[in-house]
XYZ file of C-alpha atoms in Angstrom:
247
model
C 62.137 112.313 78.835
C 63.563 114.510 81.460
C 66.191 116.750 80.487
C 69.266 114.634 82.300
C 68.262 111.586 79.897
C 68.269 113.941 76.645
C 71.449 115.200 77.996
C 72.919 111.653 77.927
C 71.285 111.036 74.728
C 72.838 113.414 72.983
C 76.290 112.666 74.864
C 76.027 109.230 73.121
C 75.045 110.353 69.962
C 77.763 112.581 69.890
C 80.297 110.182 70.815
C 79.047 107.890 68.073
C 79.609 110.492 65.482
C 82.923 111.156 66.892
C 83.948 107.079 66.311
C 82.394 107.197 62.669
C 84.184 110.432 61.673
C 87.232 108.724 63.240
C 87.239 105.321 61.435
C 86.272 107.525 57.803
C 89.460 109.365 58.482
C 91.527 106.688 58.999
C 90.021 104.401 56.363
C 90.651 107.494 53.668
C 94.541 107.991 54.830
C 95.278 104.257 54.435
C 93.027 103.861 51.379
C 94.931 107.007 50.264
C 98.440 105.749 50.702
C 97.696 102.469 48.757
C 95.920 104.450 46.036
C 99.174 106.595 45.575
C 101.557 103.495 45.845
C 99.397 101.527 43.339
C 99.573 104.467 40.989
C 103.180 105.088 41.014
C 103.190 101.084 40.134
C 101.064 101.995 37.041
C 103.268 105.168 36.274
C 106.272 102.938 36.155
C 104.846 100.357 33.872
C 104.018 102.594 31.306
C 107.447 105.011 31.485
C 106.004 108.266 32.902
C 107.114 109.293 36.030
C 107.410 112.812 36.014
C 107.355 114.538 39.694
C 108.506 111.218 41.144
C 111.800 110.780 43.241
C 113.604 107.537 43.125
C 116.510 107.009 45.486
C 118.566 104.404 43.883
C 121.302 102.333 45.795
C 123.165 99.134 45.282
C 122.720 95.825 46.777
C 125.063 95.306 49.904
C 123.221 91.918 51.612
C 125.271 88.819 51.231
C 123.914 86.913 48.453
C 122.458 83.521 48.624
C 125.366 81.772 46.750
C 127.847 83.404 48.835
C 126.264 82.863 52.187
C 126.065 78.969 50.803
C 129.843 78.855 49.896
C 132.087 75.589 50.815
C 134.124 76.778 53.897
C 137.641 76.937 53.260
C 139.816 73.790 52.608
C 141.898 72.662 54.959
C 145.778 72.836 54.904
C 145.886 69.425 53.792
C 144.051 69.816 51.109
C 145.977 72.848 49.851
C 148.994 70.551 49.305
C 150.294 70.624 45.909
C 150.974 67.307 43.758
C 154.750 67.907 43.032
C 154.492 64.865 40.198
C 155.205 66.022 36.845
C 152.497 66.807 34.291
C 151.208 64.367 32.156
C 150.514 64.911 28.531
C 146.721 65.201 28.877
C 147.408 67.944 31.509
C 149.597 69.970 28.807
C 146.647 69.480 26.157
C 144.467 70.278 28.961
C 145.788 73.890 29.573
C 146.414 74.426 25.914
C 143.060 73.911 25.428
C 142.196 76.265 28.269
C 144.515 78.853 27.065
C 142.583 79.830 23.936
C 138.775 79.433 25.421
C 137.042 83.035 26.113
C 137.711 83.649 29.860
C 134.467 83.017 31.948
C 132.655 86.266 33.121
C 133.847 86.763 36.945
C 131.276 87.344 39.650
C 131.746 91.278 39.640
C 130.366 91.175 35.890
C 126.725 89.847 36.888
C 123.695 91.452 38.243
C 122.394 94.969 37.649
C 124.432 98.197 38.009
C 123.098 101.175 40.078
C 124.043 103.458 36.948
C 121.930 101.541 34.443
C 118.906 101.798 36.809
C 119.511 105.288 36.987
C 119.481 105.969 33.407
C 116.339 103.885 33.068
C 114.485 106.004 35.626
C 115.775 109.280 34.271
C 114.309 107.952 31.120
C 111.361 107.697 32.550
C 111.685 111.474 33.870
C 111.860 110.583 37.416
C 114.140 112.599 39.722
C 116.906 110.204 40.404
C 119.285 110.181 43.460
C 121.973 107.500 43.661
C 123.058 106.949 47.179
C 126.635 105.152 47.838
C 125.205 102.191 50.259
C 128.395 100.213 49.677
C 130.689 103.242 51.103
C 128.153 105.053 53.319
C 130.949 106.627 55.643
C 131.187 108.954 52.553
C 128.118 110.768 54.053
C 129.386 110.827 57.580
C 129.770 114.492 57.139
C 125.844 115.431 56.581
C 125.299 116.935 52.969
C 122.639 118.052 50.410
C 122.305 116.372 47.268
C 120.149 117.227 44.363
C 117.811 115.065 42.460
C 116.399 117.042 39.144
C 114.986 119.994 41.304
C 114.962 118.380 44.498
C 117.040 118.896 47.624
C 117.546 115.677 49.378
C 120.086 115.745 52.693
C 122.263 112.497 53.340
C 123.629 111.176 56.261
C 124.933 108.203 57.667
C 125.180 106.824 61.276
C 127.851 104.307 62.240
C 127.296 103.839 65.439
C 124.806 104.749 68.560
C 123.420 108.179 67.840
C 120.931 110.049 70.484
C 117.355 111.196 68.999
C 118.989 114.864 70.296
C 122.065 114.406 68.115
C 119.798 113.310 65.002
C 117.351 116.291 65.560
C 120.377 118.558 65.526
C 121.825 116.834 62.184
C 118.135 117.145 60.607
C 117.724 120.839 61.798
C 121.016 121.541 59.918
C 120.069 119.845 56.548
C 116.584 121.380 56.695
C 117.944 124.960 57.254
C 119.947 124.031 54.107
C 116.591 123.554 52.409
C 116.549 119.751 52.117
C 113.280 118.589 51.611
C 113.722 114.986 52.302
C 116.214 113.378 54.726
C 117.777 110.056 54.273
C 119.831 108.087 56.707
C 122.100 105.273 55.778
C 123.091 102.795 58.818
C 124.372 99.076 59.043
C 122.024 98.958 61.843
C 118.670 100.693 62.594
C 119.460 99.819 66.474
C 122.172 102.660 66.093
C 119.308 105.071 65.780
C 118.080 107.046 69.006
C 114.558 108.321 67.290
C 113.085 107.913 63.522
C 110.750 110.696 64.204
C 112.418 113.456 62.017
C 113.467 111.036 59.206
C 111.752 110.498 55.702
C 113.883 107.221 54.761
C 116.459 104.802 56.570
C 118.449 102.677 54.825
C 119.871 99.739 56.763
C 122.917 98.036 54.767
C 122.676 94.788 56.499
C 119.891 92.273 57.090
C 118.719 92.474 60.480
C 115.406 90.808 61.762
C 111.876 93.144 61.436
C 113.928 94.809 58.723
C 112.133 94.323 55.047
C 113.568 95.255 51.436
C 109.909 96.160 50.555
C 110.435 98.658 53.510
C 107.595 99.307 56.142
C 106.736 102.704 57.999
C 108.343 103.140 61.603
C 107.333 106.196 63.865
C 106.738 108.442 60.481
C 110.047 106.775 58.360
C 110.056 104.741 55.966
C 112.920 102.325 57.020
C 113.733 99.731 54.064
C 116.541 97.133 53.775
C 119.083 97.045 51.335
C 118.815 93.925 48.842
C 121.149 91.154 48.190
C 124.163 91.696 46.027
C 124.335 91.980 42.644
C 120.674 93.760 42.645
C 119.445 97.210 43.294
C 117.200 98.544 45.574
C 115.173 101.733 44.986
C 112.548 103.691 47.069
C 110.137 105.625 45.222
C 108.380 108.541 46.620
C 105.130 110.261 44.261
C 104.330 113.698 44.150
C 103.096 113.600 47.849
C 106.107 112.037 49.043
C 104.429 108.516 49.837
C 107.126 105.857 49.691
C 107.198 102.373 48.366
C 110.080 100.448 47.639
C 111.313 97.785 45.034
C 114.188 95.543 44.195
C 115.328 95.304 40.525
C 117.199 91.821 39.845
C 117.601 92.194 36.146
C 116.655 94.736 33.162
């Protein structure tokens, strides 16, 4: 075996080893993320979430019942019957007047405040995000969840990557450890690469309530009205999302 052949064999072996190491590392990080998420589910179930950060937000997507609501009646259907009420009508109204009122739609569902209290009892660091009024974050701000500082800002129109970088740099300079962006449409964002969490407040194709990694950011869609969404970050800032429909 001459020198050139030995060099070629050595090169092939080196490339194979490099490929093997790359596969092992990829599997490690993928499995590591899965284990972190699985561990957070276990800790959530047993009620021990010390060191976790929970971002809690109101559902803003149209509920199924709202989407299937009957169309508004025609003008002809709204004409009132001007005939005098009968005795049966009067009796029915009298009975209705003494019955307790039915709960309104606004009184149903899950409240962000209740979810916040629940996870604070589990010792998580909890921050409530006002997804119903995202314009309150038009001015980027740094909020605290326990001892963790979280930068929050909203985007209501297309914003360039340069501008997003500028906002994030300002929040980091103010000691933010995590940056969250709230927007009605992810298409408004010129980049994701410097964001940690993106919450989309309106439904759009390709965005899930369970969240997904997009260019380094965890992008999640707010759930339907009457429910509460939550992004949970482990001690290593590995994110996962869940929807709370009942407590």
